[in-house]
Amino acid sequence: MSTPLNPAQREAIRYLDGPCLVIAGAGSGKTRVITHKIAHLIDSGMKGSAIAAITFTNKAAQEMQERLSTLVKLPERERPLVSTFHSLGVQIVRSEARSLGLKPSFSILDSDDSMGILQQALVTTDRKLLRAAQARVSLWKNAMIEPDAALSGAADAAEHTVALAYRDYAATLSAYQAVDFDDLIRLPVQLLRDNPAAAQRWRERLRYLLVDEYQDTNACQYELLRLLAGPRRAFTAVGDDDQSIYGWRGATLENLERLGTDYPDLRVIKLEQNYRSCVTILQAANRLIAHNPKLHEKTLWSELGTGEPITVVACENDEQEAESVVARLSAHKFERRGLFADYAILYRGNYQSRVLEQALRKDKIPYVLSGGTSFFERAEIRDLLSYLRLLANEDDDPAFIRAVTTPKRGIGTATLAALGEYAGQRQVSMFEALFESGFEAKLAGRQRETLREFGAFINRIAARAAREPAAAVLDDLLKAIDYQAYLYESGDEKQAANRWSNVTDFVDWLKKRADEDGANLIQLAQTVALLSQLDRRDENLDAVRLTTVHAAKGLEFGHVFIVGCEEGLMPHLGGLAIDEPAEGDSAAAKPASAPEHPDEVAQRVRIEEERRLMYVAVTRAKRSLTLTWCGLRKRGRDALKREPSRFLAEMQLEAAPLARKTGQGDARERLSQLRALLAGPRPGGS
C-alpha cells in the first residue's frame, strides 16, 4: 500500500488556478507529485494528449511514464506527452521543418559527429581543445547568440578563433541539412518567436505543461517553456535551487527568480518532508546548504528515524583511502547481510575511480562503473555502425557523412557541403542526391565520381546483405574498406591493436546474433539503434556503484561513501588557489559594504555550486554515510598535499586528524572476527 500524500503534495497536485512552482527537496516525492497532478488534470476534464511532462533524461521520462501508466489508463493516442526537452524539440522541428528551412528528413548530429565538423574548422586533433570549443559553441547556442554576435563579442584571440569555427560549423550544418542537440531547443524557440501561427498551433496542442528538474534549465529552455505556455500560463515547474549543479553547461538559477518576475501571481509550494534519508543525514545536509543564499527557504525533515552516525575517515593517501573504503564497505555489508547494490562510492572526478577499482578487484567485490565511455560510443564501433545504419536506411545523412569519410577517400567538407546544399534544395537525402543528374553541375568530375563510386559500393553491399549470410558480408565489408589498415595508419600500434580488437569482438557478436536469430545483415542493421541497450545489461547486478556525484543525481542508495572530501577537490576550485580563505574569512577581511571584485564573485558562485554538489552527494544516502579525505593525493606523477574540505566543518562534522589511524585494519579485523563467529566452533572445540 502506497504512502498517503502529505498536505504539501496534495496542494501542489490540486492547484490549477495559475502558474505554479513546486520547490521539491531531495527525496520529497516530486515524480509522484507530477504523475498524480497529470491524473488530477485528466480527472478535471482535460484531454490527456493536451498535457506535456518534460524532463531532462530518457531514464527520468521512462520512470515517469511507468508510474503514470499505473494511475491513468488511456488509449495510446490520448496519452499525455512524457518526454525529454530534446525529444519535444525533435517533434516540433520535424512538424515545422519547412518553416525552419529544413527538409522533413533532416539529420540530427550527435556530439561525436559535431566534434568532427569542429575539428575540420579548427584544423586540430587536440581533443581537449575540441571539447572546450564544443562547450563554448553549445553555450552560445543555448544563449541564442548567433555566430556573428559571438565574433563581435569575443573576449580574446582564443575566443575569436572559436567564434570563427562556430560560423563555419553553423554553415556546414546548414549545408548538410542537419541540426545538433542544441538546435533542438534553439530552433523551436526561433519558430515560436517568429511564427505566430506555429506558436498558436503548439499552444493549442499542449495546453498544460509540467517541467521536472526546473533548476537545470538554461536560458533557451526557459524561453521555450515561456513561449509554449503563452498567455494561458498553465504550467507547473518542479525543482530545487539546492540541487542546481549544472552551471558549467548553461543551467542558471536565475530561471527560478525569473519565474517570480515574469509571473507575479506564481504560487510557490514547498515539499520539505523527505522519504529517503534518516534524520542524521538530513541534519548534516541542512547545515551544509544553509551556507548558501536562498531564493526559497526550506528545511528538509524525515520520519525515518535517527539512523547511523556519519563517519569521517582521514587517510594518508588515495591508495589507503581506497583500501579503507573497501574494507569498511565489506565489513558493513557482512554485518548487515545486505547486498552490494545497496552501496555506492561517489567522487568528484572520473580519474578517482582507478584506485578504487583496483581495491575492489583485489577483494573480488563486483562493481558497476557509471559515466564511463560506452562500448558503442567508441570511435571504431561508431565507424562500423555508420555503414550498418546506411545499409538499413540510405536516408540516414549522419551515417552517410561518417561512412563516406572513414576511411579517407579524398572527400572533404567542401564536397559534402555542396552535396548537402543540393540535397536540401531537392528535399532528398545526400545519398539519393549524389545519383541525380542535376548534381553533376555542382561538383568537379573527380569528386563527383569518388562519391558515386562510394554510392555504388554501398548499393552492392546492400544487395548482398539482403540475401547472403551476414558473416560473409561483414567480412567482405571490412576487407573492402581496409579498415584494419586505416586504424594502423591513424594511430600508434598499441592503440590500433586495441581498436581492431574491439571491432573484431563486435563483428563476432553480430555474427553470433545473426546466426541465433536467422537474420541477415539488413535485418540486424535495422535494429542497430537498440544495440546500445547491451551496455545496460549490468544495471540489475548485485554490485557496488562507482559514480561521479554529477552522474549520481536522481539516484539513491542505502549506504554511501563520498571520497576526496578535500579543499581543491570537493570543493573543486579550478584555477583558484587551494589556500584561499573560506567565505567567512574573506568577509571578515574587508568591510561588509566593500564591493566584491569580479574574481571574488566568480569564486563565491563557484563555491556555492560546489556546495550544492556536496548537498546532492550527501542526500543520495538513505541509512549511512561515510566521508573520507587524504593528506596526500596523487594527480599524475605528483602527490599533492590536501586539507579537509570546508564542507565537513559546515556540516559540523569532525574531520578526523591524520594522526589517527584510518581504520581499514580495524574494519578487516572486525570482518574476520564476524566470519569466524558465524562459521561456528571448529570440530573438537568447546
XYZ file of C-alpha atoms in Angstrom, residues 66-520:
455
model
C 5.752 3.830 -15.969
C 4.354 5.455 -12.834
C 1.721 7.307 -14.823
C 0.561 4.089 -16.506
C -0.464 2.727 -13.087
C -2.602 5.824 -12.407
C -4.202 6.529 -15.787
C -5.401 4.023 -18.408
C -5.793 5.695 -21.810
C -5.511 4.615 -25.465
C -2.084 5.446 -26.859
C -3.230 8.425 -28.969
C -4.882 10.012 -25.905
C -1.939 9.660 -23.527
C -0.013 12.665 -22.191
C 3.311 13.519 -23.809
C 6.088 12.475 -21.426
C 9.459 13.312 -22.938
C 12.809 14.994 -22.604
C 13.337 18.577 -23.748
C 15.197 17.293 -26.787
C 12.503 14.767 -27.730
C 9.918 17.554 -27.618
C 12.253 19.674 -29.744
C 12.522 16.892 -32.339
C 8.717 16.722 -32.590
C 8.422 20.464 -33.097
C 11.260 20.696 -35.641
C 10.016 17.669 -37.619
C 6.483 19.087 -37.758
C 7.680 22.552 -38.745
C 10.774 21.626 -40.779
C 9.821 23.570 -43.908
C 9.139 26.735 -41.881
C 12.672 26.389 -40.480
C 14.281 25.879 -43.892
C 14.874 22.164 -43.374
C 13.792 19.114 -45.317
C 11.450 16.829 -43.286
C 14.154 14.130 -43.212
C 16.797 16.445 -41.721
C 19.634 14.781 -39.808
C 20.450 15.036 -36.113
C 24.178 15.032 -35.390
C 25.323 13.677 -32.056
C 28.248 15.033 -30.052
C 30.824 12.938 -31.888
C 29.530 13.957 -35.331
C 29.564 17.613 -34.282
C 33.103 17.392 -32.974
C 34.240 16.020 -36.330
C 32.937 19.141 -38.081
C 34.551 21.434 -35.498
C 37.794 19.517 -35.915
C 37.764 20.389 -39.628
C 37.014 24.043 -38.838
C 39.744 24.373 -36.199
C 42.276 22.179 -38.045
C 43.367 20.385 -34.865
C 43.257 16.913 -33.342
C 43.695 18.192 -29.763
C 40.708 16.547 -28.028
C 40.909 18.852 -25.010
C 40.796 21.939 -27.228
C 37.968 20.472 -29.300
C 35.892 19.663 -26.206
C 36.400 23.192 -24.896
C 35.397 24.665 -28.275
C 32.352 22.400 -28.436
C 31.277 23.505 -24.943
C 31.743 27.177 -25.891
C 29.644 26.774 -29.059
C 26.965 24.980 -27.024
C 26.811 27.843 -24.520
C 26.488 30.378 -27.361
C 23.647 28.399 -28.899
C 21.850 27.987 -25.574
C 22.130 31.734 -25.021
C 20.630 32.304 -28.527
C 23.860 34.010 -29.680
C 24.382 33.779 -33.439
C 27.905 33.298 -34.927
C 28.284 36.957 -35.983
C 27.347 38.137 -32.487
C 29.799 35.648 -30.976
C 32.525 37.014 -33.257
C 31.874 40.652 -32.383
C 31.703 39.856 -28.663
C 34.787 37.607 -28.462
C 36.783 38.474 -25.349
C 40.215 37.450 -26.681
C 42.047 35.881 -29.606
C 41.273 32.317 -28.484
C 37.538 33.021 -28.244
C 37.686 34.797 -31.616
C 39.167 31.632 -33.160
C 36.370 29.507 -31.684
C 33.767 32.031 -32.891
C 35.157 31.735 -36.446
C 34.894 27.943 -36.134
C 31.308 28.397 -34.863
C 30.474 30.344 -38.033
C 31.951 27.624 -40.245
C 30.254 24.936 -38.140
C 26.823 26.588 -38.480
C 27.301 26.976 -42.254
C 28.283 23.307 -42.583
C 25.229 22.139 -40.599
C 23.020 24.273 -42.824
C 24.589 22.815 -45.968
C 24.208 19.261 -44.599
C 20.537 19.965 -43.724
C 21.486 18.843 -40.222
C 20.966 20.023 -36.644
C 22.792 19.305 -33.400
C 21.285 18.727 -29.932
C 21.371 22.414 -29.034
C 19.429 23.252 -32.207
C 16.604 21.022 -30.993
C 15.853 23.693 -28.378
C 17.116 26.776 -30.216
C 15.122 26.214 -33.425
C 11.745 25.708 -31.674
C 12.363 28.955 -29.754
C 13.140 30.722 -33.024
C 9.998 29.262 -34.595
C 7.649 30.173 -31.729
C 9.060 33.713 -31.581
C 8.888 34.411 -35.309
C 5.863 32.401 -36.452
C 2.639 33.317 -34.570
C 0.601 30.662 -36.402
C 3.033 27.903 -35.391
C 3.116 29.223 -31.808
C -0.679 29.074 -31.623
C -0.726 25.516 -33.036
C 1.606 24.255 -30.337
C -0.137 26.142 -27.526
C -3.416 24.525 -28.511
C -1.788 21.124 -28.798
C -0.055 21.353 -25.366
C -2.447 23.135 -23.046
C -0.758 22.258 -19.721
C 2.988 21.870 -19.091
C 4.751 20.160 -16.194
C 8.524 20.643 -16.042
C 10.760 18.386 -13.948
C 14.218 19.407 -12.612
C 13.397 23.025 -13.419
C 16.575 24.273 -11.721
C 18.587 22.601 -14.509
C 17.038 24.649 -17.326
C 19.185 27.058 -19.311
C 18.086 30.358 -20.830
C 16.986 28.740 -24.102
C 14.900 26.078 -22.375
C 13.250 28.722 -20.187
C 12.306 30.695 -23.295
C 10.872 27.572 -24.950
C 8.651 26.920 -21.931
C 7.575 30.560 -21.689
C 6.626 30.644 -25.372
C 4.746 27.331 -25.189
C 2.833 28.421 -22.082
C 1.828 31.677 -23.803
C -0.992 33.830 -22.408
C -2.691 30.771 -20.847
C 0.235 30.425 -18.378
C -0.899 26.924 -17.442
C 2.176 25.171 -16.080
C 3.792 23.630 -13.030
C 7.574 23.841 -12.652
C 9.146 21.399 -10.187
C 12.702 21.940 -8.986
C 15.102 22.573 -6.152
C 17.508 25.502 -6.071
C 19.696 23.493 -3.660
C 20.307 20.849 -6.357
C 21.347 23.130 -9.223
C 24.704 21.624 -10.241
C 24.938 22.211 -13.996
C 26.034 25.839 -14.232
C 29.038 24.740 -16.312
C 26.704 23.677 -19.129
C 24.472 26.745 -19.063
C 21.872 25.932 -16.390
C 21.043 29.044 -14.395
C 19.332 29.593 -11.061
C 18.172 32.929 -12.465
C 15.377 30.970 -14.151
C 13.801 30.374 -10.724
C 13.965 34.086 -9.990
C 12.648 34.969 -13.463
C 9.524 32.902 -12.841
C 8.519 35.203 -9.999
C 9.238 38.272 -12.126
C 7.517 37.060 -15.310
C 4.573 35.579 -13.393
C 3.772 37.823 -10.378
C 0.858 35.564 -9.345
C 3.121 32.479 -9.220
C 2.037 30.042 -6.485
C 5.094 28.637 -4.653
C 4.629 25.345 -2.781
C 7.439 23.672 -0.810
C 7.907 19.931 -0.373
C 10.080 19.533 2.735
C 9.234 16.042 4.009
C 11.959 13.657 2.897
C 11.080 9.998 2.279
C 14.623 8.812 1.597
C 17.159 9.670 4.301
C 17.400 9.290 8.065
C 17.400 12.328 10.354
C 21.180 12.378 10.952
C 21.925 12.641 7.238
C 19.269 15.302 6.650
C 20.502 17.435 9.533
C 24.031 17.435 8.099
C 22.647 18.301 4.637
C 20.550 21.157 6.060
C 23.526 22.581 7.981
C 25.657 22.435 4.818
C 23.243 24.129 2.414
C 22.357 26.822 4.957
C 25.684 28.462 3.980
C 24.250 29.257 0.509
C 21.942 32.228 -0.139
C 18.307 31.174 -0.518
C 15.672 32.196 -3.016
C 13.097 30.000 -1.249
C 13.915 28.943 2.323
C 13.220 25.315 3.200
C 14.335 22.707 5.732
C 14.113 19.009 4.978
C 12.762 16.698 7.687
C 12.149 12.992 7.950
C 10.165 10.447 9.974
C 12.605 7.630 9.122
C 14.456 7.628 12.455
C 17.863 8.856 13.581
C 19.951 6.415 11.572
C 23.651 5.629 11.908
C 26.176 8.318 12.885
C 28.037 9.880 9.974
C 31.658 8.702 9.792
C 34.601 10.867 8.694
C 37.806 8.994 7.845
C 41.247 10.573 7.423
C 43.712 8.752 5.166
C 47.385 9.261 4.371
C 46.902 8.932 0.594
C 44.390 7.842 -2.036
C 45.567 4.207 -2.086
C 44.984 3.950 1.643
C 41.661 5.727 1.153
C 40.546 3.108 -1.386
C 41.626 0.237 0.893
C 39.812 1.819 3.835
C 36.588 2.335 1.906
C 36.581 -1.221 0.544
C 37.350 -2.746 3.971
C 34.640 -0.691 5.677
C 32.144 -1.495 2.943
C 32.893 -5.232 3.217
C 32.553 -5.260 6.994
C 29.384 -3.169 6.927
C 27.744 -5.420 4.318
C 28.776 -8.588 6.147
C 27.367 -7.344 9.461
C 24.013 -6.457 7.898
C 23.752 -9.364 5.458
C 22.956 -6.815 2.761
C 23.524 -6.553 -0.973
C 26.457 -4.964 -2.775
C 23.878 -2.975 -4.770
C 22.957 -1.133 -1.543
C 26.361 0.614 -1.641
C 27.705 3.484 -3.719
C 31.086 5.208 -3.808
C 30.838 8.795 -5.070
C 33.689 11.009 -6.267
C 34.217 14.399 -7.895
C 36.295 13.389 -10.937
C 36.373 10.246 -13.095
C 40.129 9.855 -12.588
C 39.479 8.991 -8.907
C 37.835 5.695 -9.877
C 41.028 3.884 -10.950
C 42.473 3.253 -7.479
C 39.001 2.365 -6.146
C 38.515 -0.173 -8.934
C 41.886 -1.749 -8.091
C 40.927 -2.119 -4.431
C 37.517 -3.597 -5.267
C 39.013 -6.087 -7.732
C 41.631 -7.073 -5.174
C 38.853 -8.024 -2.731
C 36.764 -9.632 -5.519
C 33.888 -7.204 -4.966
C 31.614 -6.741 -8.012
C 31.084 -3.159 -9.119
C 29.412 -1.113 -11.859
C 31.154 1.991 -13.165
C 28.821 4.811 -14.200
C 29.749 7.634 -16.528
C 32.475 5.783 -18.435
C 32.656 5.508 -22.220
C 30.059 3.112 -23.591
C 31.390 0.364 -25.870
C 29.058 1.672 -28.569
C 30.442 5.204 -28.193
C 33.958 4.138 -29.163
C 35.050 5.720 -32.432
C 35.875 2.413 -34.147
C 32.476 0.916 -33.286
C 30.681 4.061 -34.419
C 32.602 3.892 -37.713
C 31.327 0.385 -38.423
C 27.829 1.258 -37.197
C 27.684 4.114 -39.712
C 27.973 1.563 -42.546
C 25.290 -0.662 -40.999
C 22.958 2.284 -40.468
C 23.433 3.353 -44.093
C 22.670 -0.169 -45.317
C 19.426 -0.108 -43.315
C 18.436 3.438 -44.306
C 20.094 5.278 -47.178
C 18.372 8.494 -45.987
C 20.473 8.494 -42.779
C 22.636 11.523 -43.611
C 24.877 11.467 -40.478
C 25.674 7.797 -41.190
C 26.432 8.675 -44.827
C 28.752 11.541 -43.812
C 30.706 9.350 -41.402
C 30.933 6.344 -43.716
C 31.955 8.293 -46.826
C 34.800 9.974 -44.910
C 36.006 6.878 -42.975
C 38.461 5.703 -44.173
C 39.557 8.828 -46.039
C 38.621 8.907 -49.729
C 39.635 12.459 -50.616
C 36.112 13.715 -49.846
C 36.302 16.860 -47.724
C 33.942 19.311 -46.065
C 33.553 21.476 -49.196
C 32.472 18.481 -51.286
C 29.959 17.347 -48.678
C 28.683 20.904 -48.221
C 27.977 21.140 -51.969
C 26.179 17.782 -51.878
C 24.240 18.767 -48.743
C 23.183 22.085 -50.249
C 21.904 20.365 -53.404
C 20.108 17.676 -51.337
C 18.416 20.426 -49.304
C 17.196 22.170 -52.437
C 15.845 18.892 -53.812
C 14.444 17.777 -50.397
C 16.143 14.385 -50.702
C 18.849 12.553 -48.785
C 22.525 13.134 -49.589
C 22.829 9.515 -50.771
C 19.939 9.903 -53.210
C 21.162 13.317 -54.366
C 24.590 12.094 -55.458
C 23.000 9.938 -58.205
C 20.786 12.710 -59.645
C 21.780 14.221 -62.989
C 21.201 17.734 -61.639
C 24.057 17.231 -59.163
C 26.603 16.946 -61.972
C 26.788 20.713 -62.441
C 27.536 21.274 -58.742
C 30.838 19.456 -58.442
C 34.003 18.733 -60.395
C 34.174 15.371 -62.135
C 36.785 13.756 -59.867
C 34.966 14.472 -56.573
C 31.625 13.541 -58.131
C 32.944 10.212 -59.382
C 34.507 9.403 -55.991
C 31.137 9.995 -54.340
C 29.314 7.886 -56.903
C 31.845 5.055 -56.596
C 31.125 5.005 -52.856
C 27.362 5.044 -53.514
C 27.657 2.140 -55.946
C 29.724 0.210 -53.382
C 27.015 0.695 -50.713
C 24.332 -0.445 -53.180
C 26.308 -3.606 -53.982
C 26.817 -4.427 -50.302
C 23.134 -3.703 -49.545
C 22.023 -6.066 -52.319
C 24.223 -8.830 -50.912
C 23.248 -8.041 -47.305
C 19.585 -8.709 -48.083
C 20.167 -12.250 -49.384
C 23.557 -13.608 -48.221
C 24.705 -14.746 -44.748
C 25.609 -11.809 -42.535
C 29.023 -13.204 -41.577
C 30.359 -13.308 -45.137
C 29.036 -9.838 -45.980
C 30.541 -8.332 -42.815
C 33.945 -9.846 -43.539
C 33.877 -8.584 -47.128
C 32.755 -5.104 -45.996
C 35.706 -4.753 -43.606
C 38.094 -6.107 -46.240
C 36.749 -3.776 -48.949
C 37.207 -0.606 -46.861
C 40.524 -1.958 -45.495
C 39.538 -0.762 -42.034
C 42.335 -2.541 -40.177
C 44.995 -0.768 -42.261
C 43.176 2.536 -41.685
C 43.403 2.051 -37.904
C 47.115 1.311 -38.011
C 47.750 4.342 -40.230
C 45.729 6.623 -37.920
C 47.320 5.889 -34.516
C 50.162 4.181 -32.716
C 50.419 0.422 -32.980
C 49.187 -0.398 -29.463
C 46.142 1.864 -29.763
C 45.372 0.489 -33.239
C 45.593 -3.095 -31.941
C 43.144 -2.325 -29.118
C 40.725 -0.656 -31.502
C 40.892 -3.504 -34.012
C 40.276 -5.960 -31.158
C 37.095 -4.033 -30.287
C 35.979 -4.212 -33.925
C 36.534 -7.967 -34.162
C 34.683 -8.519 -30.857
C 31.752 -6.502 -32.199
C 31.749 -8.305 -35.545
C 31.873 -11.694 -33.787
C 28.904 -10.638 -31.661
C 26.961 -9.545 -34.767
C 27.713 -12.856 -36.488
C 26.570 -14.822 -33.446
C 23.374 -12.793 -33.196
C 22.661 -13.220 -36.922
C 23.149 -16.978 -36.587
C 20.918 -17.244 -33.489
C 18.141 -15.057 -34.925
C 18.370 -16.315 -38.504
C 18.738 -12.665 -39.554
C 20.544 -11.149 -42.488
